[in-house]
PDB file of C-alpha atoms in Angstrom:
ATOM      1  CA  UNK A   1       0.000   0.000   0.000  1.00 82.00           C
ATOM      2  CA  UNK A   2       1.442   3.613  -0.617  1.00 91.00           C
ATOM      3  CA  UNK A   3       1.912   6.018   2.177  1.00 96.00           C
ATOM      4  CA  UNK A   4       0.348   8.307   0.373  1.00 98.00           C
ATOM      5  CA  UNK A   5      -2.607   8.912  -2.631  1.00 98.00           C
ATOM      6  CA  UNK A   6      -2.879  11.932  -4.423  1.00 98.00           C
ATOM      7  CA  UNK A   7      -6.505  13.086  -5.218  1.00 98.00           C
ATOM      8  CA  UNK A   8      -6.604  15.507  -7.952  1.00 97.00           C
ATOM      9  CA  UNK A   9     -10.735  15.492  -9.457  1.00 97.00           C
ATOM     10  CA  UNK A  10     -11.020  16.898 -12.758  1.00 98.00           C
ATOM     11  CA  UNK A  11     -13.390  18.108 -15.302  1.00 97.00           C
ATOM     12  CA  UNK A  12     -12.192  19.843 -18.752  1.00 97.00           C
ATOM     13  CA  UNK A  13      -9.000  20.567 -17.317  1.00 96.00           C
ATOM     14  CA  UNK A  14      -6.499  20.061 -20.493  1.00 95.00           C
ATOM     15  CA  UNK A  15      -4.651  23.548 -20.662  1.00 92.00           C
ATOM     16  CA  UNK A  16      -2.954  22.837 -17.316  1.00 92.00           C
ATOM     17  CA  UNK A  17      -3.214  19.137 -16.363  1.00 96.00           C
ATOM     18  CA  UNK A  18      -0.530  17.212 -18.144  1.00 97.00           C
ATOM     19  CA  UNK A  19       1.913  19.818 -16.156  1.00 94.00           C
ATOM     20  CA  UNK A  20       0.237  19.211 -12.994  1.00 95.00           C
ATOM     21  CA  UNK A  21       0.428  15.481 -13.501  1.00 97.00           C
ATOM     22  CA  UNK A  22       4.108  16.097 -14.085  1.00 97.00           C
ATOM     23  CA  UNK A  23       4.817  17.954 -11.070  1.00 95.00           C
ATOM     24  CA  UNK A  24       3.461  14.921  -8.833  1.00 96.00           C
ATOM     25  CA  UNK A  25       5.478  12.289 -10.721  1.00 97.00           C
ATOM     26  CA  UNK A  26       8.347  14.450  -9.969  1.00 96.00           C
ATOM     27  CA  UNK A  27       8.307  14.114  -6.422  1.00 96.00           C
ATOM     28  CA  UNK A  28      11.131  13.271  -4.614  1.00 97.00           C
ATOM     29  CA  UNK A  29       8.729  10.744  -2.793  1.00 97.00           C
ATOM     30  CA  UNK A  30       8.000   8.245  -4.835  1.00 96.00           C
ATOM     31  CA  UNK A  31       5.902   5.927  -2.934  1.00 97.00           C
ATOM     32  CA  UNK A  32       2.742   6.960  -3.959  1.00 98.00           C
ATOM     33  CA  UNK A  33      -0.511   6.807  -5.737  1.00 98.00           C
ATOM     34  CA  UNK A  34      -2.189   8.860  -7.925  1.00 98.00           C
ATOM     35  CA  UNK A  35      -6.260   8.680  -8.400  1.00 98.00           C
ATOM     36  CA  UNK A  36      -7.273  10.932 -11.181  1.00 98.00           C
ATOM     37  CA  UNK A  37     -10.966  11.492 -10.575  1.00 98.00           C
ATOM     38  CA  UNK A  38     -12.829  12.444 -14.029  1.00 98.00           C
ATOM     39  CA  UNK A  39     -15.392  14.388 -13.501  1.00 97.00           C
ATOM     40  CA  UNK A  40     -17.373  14.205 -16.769  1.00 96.00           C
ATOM     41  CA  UNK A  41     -15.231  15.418 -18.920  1.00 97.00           C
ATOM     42  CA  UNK A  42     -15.876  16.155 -22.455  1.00 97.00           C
ATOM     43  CA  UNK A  43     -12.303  17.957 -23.837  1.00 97.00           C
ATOM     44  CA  UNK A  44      -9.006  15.741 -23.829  1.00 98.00           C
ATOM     45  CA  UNK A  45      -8.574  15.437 -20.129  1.00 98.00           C
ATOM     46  CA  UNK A  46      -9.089  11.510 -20.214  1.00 98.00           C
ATOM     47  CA  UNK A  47      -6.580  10.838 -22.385  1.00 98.00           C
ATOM     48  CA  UNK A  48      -4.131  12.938 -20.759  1.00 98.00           C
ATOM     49  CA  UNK A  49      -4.829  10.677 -18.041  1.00 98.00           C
ATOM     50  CA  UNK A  50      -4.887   7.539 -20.052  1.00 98.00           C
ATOM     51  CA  UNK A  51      -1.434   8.572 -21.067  1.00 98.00           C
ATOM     52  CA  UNK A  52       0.023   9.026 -17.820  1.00 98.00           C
ATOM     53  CA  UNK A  53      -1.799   5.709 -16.207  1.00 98.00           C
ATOM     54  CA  UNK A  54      -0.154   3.621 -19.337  1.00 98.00           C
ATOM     55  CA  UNK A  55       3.708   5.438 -18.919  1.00 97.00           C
ATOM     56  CA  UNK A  56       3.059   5.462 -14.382  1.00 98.00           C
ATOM     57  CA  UNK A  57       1.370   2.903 -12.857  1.00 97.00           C
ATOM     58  CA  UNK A  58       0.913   4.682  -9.583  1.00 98.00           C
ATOM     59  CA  UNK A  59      -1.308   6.781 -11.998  1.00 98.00           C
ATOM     60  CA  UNK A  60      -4.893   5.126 -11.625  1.00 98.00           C
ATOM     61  CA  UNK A  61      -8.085   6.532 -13.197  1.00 98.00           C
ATOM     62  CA  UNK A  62     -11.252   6.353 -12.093  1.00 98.00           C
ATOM     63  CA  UNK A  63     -14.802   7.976 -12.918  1.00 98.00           C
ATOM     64  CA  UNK A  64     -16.788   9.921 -10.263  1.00 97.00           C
ATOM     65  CA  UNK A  65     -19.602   8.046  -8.861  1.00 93.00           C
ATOM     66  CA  UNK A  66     -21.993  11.381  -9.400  1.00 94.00           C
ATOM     67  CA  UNK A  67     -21.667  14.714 -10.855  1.00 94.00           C
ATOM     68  CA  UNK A  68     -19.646  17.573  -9.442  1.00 96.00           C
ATOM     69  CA  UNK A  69     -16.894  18.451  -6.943  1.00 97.00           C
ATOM     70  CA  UNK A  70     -18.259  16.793  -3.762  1.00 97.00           C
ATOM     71  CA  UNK A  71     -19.234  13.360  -5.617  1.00 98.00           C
ATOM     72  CA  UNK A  72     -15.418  13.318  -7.314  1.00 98.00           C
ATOM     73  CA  UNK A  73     -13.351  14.112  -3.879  1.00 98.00           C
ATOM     74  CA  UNK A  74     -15.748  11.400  -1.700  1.00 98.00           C
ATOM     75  CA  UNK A  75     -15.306   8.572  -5.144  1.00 98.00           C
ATOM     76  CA  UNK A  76     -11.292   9.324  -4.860  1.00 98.00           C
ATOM     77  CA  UNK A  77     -10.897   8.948  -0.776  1.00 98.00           C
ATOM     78  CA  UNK A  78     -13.297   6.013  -1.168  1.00 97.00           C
ATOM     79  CA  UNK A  79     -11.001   4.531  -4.316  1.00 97.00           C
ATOM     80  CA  UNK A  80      -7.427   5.644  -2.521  1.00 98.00           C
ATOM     81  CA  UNK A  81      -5.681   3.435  -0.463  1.00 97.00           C
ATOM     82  CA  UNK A  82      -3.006   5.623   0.732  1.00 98.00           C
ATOM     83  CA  UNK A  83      -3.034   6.356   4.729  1.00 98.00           C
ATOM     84  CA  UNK A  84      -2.623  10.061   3.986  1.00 98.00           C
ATOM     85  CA  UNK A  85      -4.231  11.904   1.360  1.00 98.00           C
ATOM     86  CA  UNK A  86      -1.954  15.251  -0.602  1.00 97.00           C
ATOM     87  CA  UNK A  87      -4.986  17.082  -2.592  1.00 97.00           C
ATOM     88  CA  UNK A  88      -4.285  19.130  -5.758  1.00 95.00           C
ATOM     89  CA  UNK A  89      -6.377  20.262  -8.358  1.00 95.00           C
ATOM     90  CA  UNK A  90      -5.901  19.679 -11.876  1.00 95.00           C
ATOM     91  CA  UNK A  91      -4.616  23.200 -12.973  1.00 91.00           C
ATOM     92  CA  UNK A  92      -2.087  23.326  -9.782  1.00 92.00           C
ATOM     93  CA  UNK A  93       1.735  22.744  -9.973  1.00 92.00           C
ATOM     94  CA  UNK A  94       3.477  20.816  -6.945  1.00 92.00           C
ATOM     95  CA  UNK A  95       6.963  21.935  -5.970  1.00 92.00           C
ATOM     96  CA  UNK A  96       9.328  18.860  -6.190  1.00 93.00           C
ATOM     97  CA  UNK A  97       9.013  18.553  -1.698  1.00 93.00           C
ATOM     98  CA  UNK A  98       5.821  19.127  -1.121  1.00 94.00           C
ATOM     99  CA  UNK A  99       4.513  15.761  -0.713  1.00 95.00           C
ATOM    100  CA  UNK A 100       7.950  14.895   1.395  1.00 95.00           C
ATOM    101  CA  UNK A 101       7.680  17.681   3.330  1.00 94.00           C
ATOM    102  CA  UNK A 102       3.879  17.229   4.327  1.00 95.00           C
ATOM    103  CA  UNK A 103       4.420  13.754   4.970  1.00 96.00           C
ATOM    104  CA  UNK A 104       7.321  14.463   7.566  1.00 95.00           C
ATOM    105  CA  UNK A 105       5.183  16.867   9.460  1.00 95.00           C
ATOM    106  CA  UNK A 106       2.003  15.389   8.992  1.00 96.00           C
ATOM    107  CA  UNK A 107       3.175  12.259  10.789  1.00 96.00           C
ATOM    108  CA  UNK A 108       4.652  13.913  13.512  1.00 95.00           C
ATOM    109  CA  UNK A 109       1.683  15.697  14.176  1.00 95.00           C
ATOM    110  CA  UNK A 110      -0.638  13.152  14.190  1.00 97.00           C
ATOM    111  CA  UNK A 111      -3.901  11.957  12.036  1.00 98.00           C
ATOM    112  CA  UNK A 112      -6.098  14.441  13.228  1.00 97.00           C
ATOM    113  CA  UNK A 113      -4.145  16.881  11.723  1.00 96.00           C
ATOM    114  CA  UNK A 114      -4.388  19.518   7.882  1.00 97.00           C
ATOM    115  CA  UNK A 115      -0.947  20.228   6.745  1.00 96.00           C
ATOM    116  CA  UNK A 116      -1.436  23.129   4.669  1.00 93.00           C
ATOM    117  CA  UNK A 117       1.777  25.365   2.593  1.00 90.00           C
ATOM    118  CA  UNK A 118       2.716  28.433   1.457  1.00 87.00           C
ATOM    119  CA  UNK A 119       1.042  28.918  -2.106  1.00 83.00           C
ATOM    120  CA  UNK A 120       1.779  31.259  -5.303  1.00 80.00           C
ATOM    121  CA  UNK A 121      -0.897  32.132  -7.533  1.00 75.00           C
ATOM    122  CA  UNK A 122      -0.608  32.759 -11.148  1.00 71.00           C
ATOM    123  CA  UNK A 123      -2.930  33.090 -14.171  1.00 65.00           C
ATOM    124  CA  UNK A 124      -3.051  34.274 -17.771  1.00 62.00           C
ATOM    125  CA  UNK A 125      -5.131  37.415 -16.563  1.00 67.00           C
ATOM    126  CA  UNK A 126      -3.064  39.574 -14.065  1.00 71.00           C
ATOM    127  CA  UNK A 127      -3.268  38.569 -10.712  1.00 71.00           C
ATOM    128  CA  UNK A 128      -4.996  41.485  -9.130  1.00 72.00           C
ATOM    129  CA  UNK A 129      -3.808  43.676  -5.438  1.00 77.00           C
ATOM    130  CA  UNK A 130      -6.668  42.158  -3.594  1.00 73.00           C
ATOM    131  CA  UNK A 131      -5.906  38.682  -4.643  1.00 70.00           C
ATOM    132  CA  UNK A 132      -2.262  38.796  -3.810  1.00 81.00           C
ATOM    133  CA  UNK A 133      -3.001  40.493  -0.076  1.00 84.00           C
ATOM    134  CA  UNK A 134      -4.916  37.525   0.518  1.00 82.00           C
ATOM    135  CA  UNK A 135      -2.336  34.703  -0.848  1.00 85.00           C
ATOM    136  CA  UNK A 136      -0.184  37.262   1.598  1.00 86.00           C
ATOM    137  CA  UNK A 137      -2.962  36.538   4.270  1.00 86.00           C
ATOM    138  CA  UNK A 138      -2.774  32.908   3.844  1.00 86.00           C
ATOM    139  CA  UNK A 139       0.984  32.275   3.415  1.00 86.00           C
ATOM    140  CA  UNK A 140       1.726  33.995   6.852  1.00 86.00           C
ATOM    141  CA  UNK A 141      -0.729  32.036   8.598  1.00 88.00           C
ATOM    142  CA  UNK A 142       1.975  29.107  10.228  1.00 84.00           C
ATOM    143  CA  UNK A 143       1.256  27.942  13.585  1.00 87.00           C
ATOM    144  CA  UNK A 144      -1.938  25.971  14.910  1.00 90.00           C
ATOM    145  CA  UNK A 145      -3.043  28.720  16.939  1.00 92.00           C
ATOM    146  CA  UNK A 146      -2.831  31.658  14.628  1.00 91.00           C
ATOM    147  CA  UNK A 147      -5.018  29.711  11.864  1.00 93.00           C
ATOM    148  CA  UNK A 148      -7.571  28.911  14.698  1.00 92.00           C
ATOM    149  CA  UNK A 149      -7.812  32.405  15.296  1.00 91.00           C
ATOM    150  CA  UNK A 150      -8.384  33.552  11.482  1.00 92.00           C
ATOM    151  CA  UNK A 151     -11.055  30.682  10.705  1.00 93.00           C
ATOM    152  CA  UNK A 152     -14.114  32.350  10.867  1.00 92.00           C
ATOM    153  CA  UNK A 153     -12.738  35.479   8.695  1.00 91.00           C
ATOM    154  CA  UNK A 154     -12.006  32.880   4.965  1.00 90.00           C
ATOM    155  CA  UNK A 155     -10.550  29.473   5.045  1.00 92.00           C
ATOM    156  CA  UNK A 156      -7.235  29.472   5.902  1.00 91.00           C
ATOM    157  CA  UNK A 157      -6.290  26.147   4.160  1.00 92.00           C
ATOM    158  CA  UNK A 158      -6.383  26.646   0.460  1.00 91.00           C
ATOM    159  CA  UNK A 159      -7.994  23.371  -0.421  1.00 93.00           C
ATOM    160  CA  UNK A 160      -5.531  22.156  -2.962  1.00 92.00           C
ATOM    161  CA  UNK A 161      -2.593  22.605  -0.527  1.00 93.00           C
ATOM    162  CA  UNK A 162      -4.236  20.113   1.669  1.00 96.00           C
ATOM    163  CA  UNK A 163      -2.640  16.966   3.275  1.00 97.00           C
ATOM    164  CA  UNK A 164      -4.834  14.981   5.720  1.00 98.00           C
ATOM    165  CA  UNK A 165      -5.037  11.367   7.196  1.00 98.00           C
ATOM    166  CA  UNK A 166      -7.821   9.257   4.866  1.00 98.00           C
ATOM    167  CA  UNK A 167      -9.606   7.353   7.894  1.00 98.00           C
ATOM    168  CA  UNK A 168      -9.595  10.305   9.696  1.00 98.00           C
ATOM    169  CA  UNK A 169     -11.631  12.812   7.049  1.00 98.00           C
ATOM    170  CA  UNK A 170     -13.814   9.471   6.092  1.00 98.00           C
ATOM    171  CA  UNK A 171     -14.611   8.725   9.962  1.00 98.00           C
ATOM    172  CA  UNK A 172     -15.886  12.435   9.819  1.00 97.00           C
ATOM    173  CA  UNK A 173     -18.021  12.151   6.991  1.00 97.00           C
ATOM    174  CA  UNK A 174     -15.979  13.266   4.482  1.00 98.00           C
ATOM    175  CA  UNK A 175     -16.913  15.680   1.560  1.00 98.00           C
ATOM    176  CA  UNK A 176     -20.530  17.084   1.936  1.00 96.00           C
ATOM    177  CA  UNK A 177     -22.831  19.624   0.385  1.00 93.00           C
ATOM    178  CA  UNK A 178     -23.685  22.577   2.439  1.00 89.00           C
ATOM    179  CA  UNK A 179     -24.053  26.307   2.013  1.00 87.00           C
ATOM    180  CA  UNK A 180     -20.460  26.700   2.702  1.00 91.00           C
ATOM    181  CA  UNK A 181     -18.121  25.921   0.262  1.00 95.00           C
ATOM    182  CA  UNK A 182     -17.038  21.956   0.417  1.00 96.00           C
ATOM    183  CA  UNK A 183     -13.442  21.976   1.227  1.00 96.00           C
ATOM    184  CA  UNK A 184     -14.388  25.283   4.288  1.00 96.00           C
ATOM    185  CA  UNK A 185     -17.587  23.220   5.453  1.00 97.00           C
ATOM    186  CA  UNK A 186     -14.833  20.506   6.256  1.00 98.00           C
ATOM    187  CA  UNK A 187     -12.486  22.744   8.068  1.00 97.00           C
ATOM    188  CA  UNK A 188     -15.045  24.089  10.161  1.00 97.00           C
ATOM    189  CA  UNK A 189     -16.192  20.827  11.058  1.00 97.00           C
ATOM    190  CA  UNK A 190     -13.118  19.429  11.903  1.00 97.00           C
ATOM    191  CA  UNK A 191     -11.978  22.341  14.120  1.00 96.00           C
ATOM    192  CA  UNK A 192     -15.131  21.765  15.922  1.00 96.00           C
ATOM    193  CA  UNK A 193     -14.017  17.623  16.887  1.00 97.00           C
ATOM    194  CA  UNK A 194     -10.566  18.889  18.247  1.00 96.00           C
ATOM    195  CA  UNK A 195      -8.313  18.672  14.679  1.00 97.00           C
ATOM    196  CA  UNK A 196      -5.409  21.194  14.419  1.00 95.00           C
ATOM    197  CA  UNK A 197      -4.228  23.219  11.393  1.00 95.00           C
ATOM    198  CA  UNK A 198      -0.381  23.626  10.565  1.00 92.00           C
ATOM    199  CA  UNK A 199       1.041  24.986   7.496  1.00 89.00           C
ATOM    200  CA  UNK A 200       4.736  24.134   6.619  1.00 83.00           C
ATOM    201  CA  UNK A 201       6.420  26.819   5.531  1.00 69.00           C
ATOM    202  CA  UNK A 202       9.245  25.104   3.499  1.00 59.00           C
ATOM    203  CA  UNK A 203       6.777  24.529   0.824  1.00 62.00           C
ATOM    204  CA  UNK A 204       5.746  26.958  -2.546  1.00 57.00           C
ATOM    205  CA  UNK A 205       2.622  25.466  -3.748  1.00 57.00           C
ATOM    206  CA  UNK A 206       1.311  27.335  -7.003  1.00 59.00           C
ATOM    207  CA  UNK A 207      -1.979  27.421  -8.563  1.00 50.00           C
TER     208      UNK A 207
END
């Protein structure tokens, strides 16, 4: 069994996703799995995937069991078999020691823990001054306490950046649709049973 599975769900996601598969299957740890999570997909997302399952066999593809976000992340954590989980999305890049780097605290820390990291945002529009004091707001936010303290102003785990023990978010229910947006809904909740929040700092994650 791999330590760890990768979830990135997708849906039309060519322009950026055979770079973002790349930057996972250039980690510098290697014993993991990848579930690609298709989403419906009508552009050439699939066989981007299909490509990288036939040249990486940690890659493993897999159609959601419904339609949208929430059905994709709860068919991947049911399909992974990793004890930890690193989510991405499909348009993200991971820097080469993110996974290793998550991993090392992440265990430390114990399973009810979120390992979040530091994250750069880019885009073919310009990134705009609001956007960027935010990413600022995020990226500064390091120690258990401090992101307990800013969770009820906007999630302070950028979903994407997450790393979390699999038994641990499936005991809690996992993914589930509420007013609140899926991956801030799950925070929330799992503040409320006692998990803490750390983000490592060694890590650029960009999306």
């Amino acid at each position: 069994m791999p330590s760890v599975s990768v979830l990135p769900p997708f849906r039309n996601a060519e322009k950026f996703f055979d770079s973002a598969l790349a930057s996972i299957a250039g980690q510098t740890y290697e014993d993991i799995q990848v579930i690609l999570v298709n989403d419906n997909s009508v552009d050439s997302s699939v066989p981007i995937a299909g490509k990288w399952c036939s040249q990486d066999s940690r890659f493993v593809l897999v159609n959601s069991t419904g339609n949208g976000l929430v059905d994709a992340l709860n068919t991947g954590l049911n399909r992974c078999a990793g004890t930890w989980i690193a989510r991405m999305d499909a348009d993200d890049f991971s820097l080469p020691e993110r996974i290793e780097k998550q991993l090392r605290l992440a265990v430390t820390m114990g399973p009810r823990t979120v390992v979040s990291c530091r994250v750069h945002s880019f885009s073919d529009k310009e990134i705009t001054h609001g956007y960027r004091r935010y990413e600022n707001w995020l990226n500064n936010l390091t120690e258990p306490e401090e992101i307990m303290k800013n969770l009820f102003i906007e999630s302070p785990v950028p979903h994407p950046s997450a790393f979390y023990h699999r038994k641990s978010i499936l005991s809690e229910g996992g993914y589930t649709e509420r007013e609140l947006p899926e991956d801030y809904e799950l925070w929330l909740r799992l503040w409320s049973r006692g998990y803490r929040f750390w983000n490592n700092r060694s890590i650029v994650w960009r999306s």
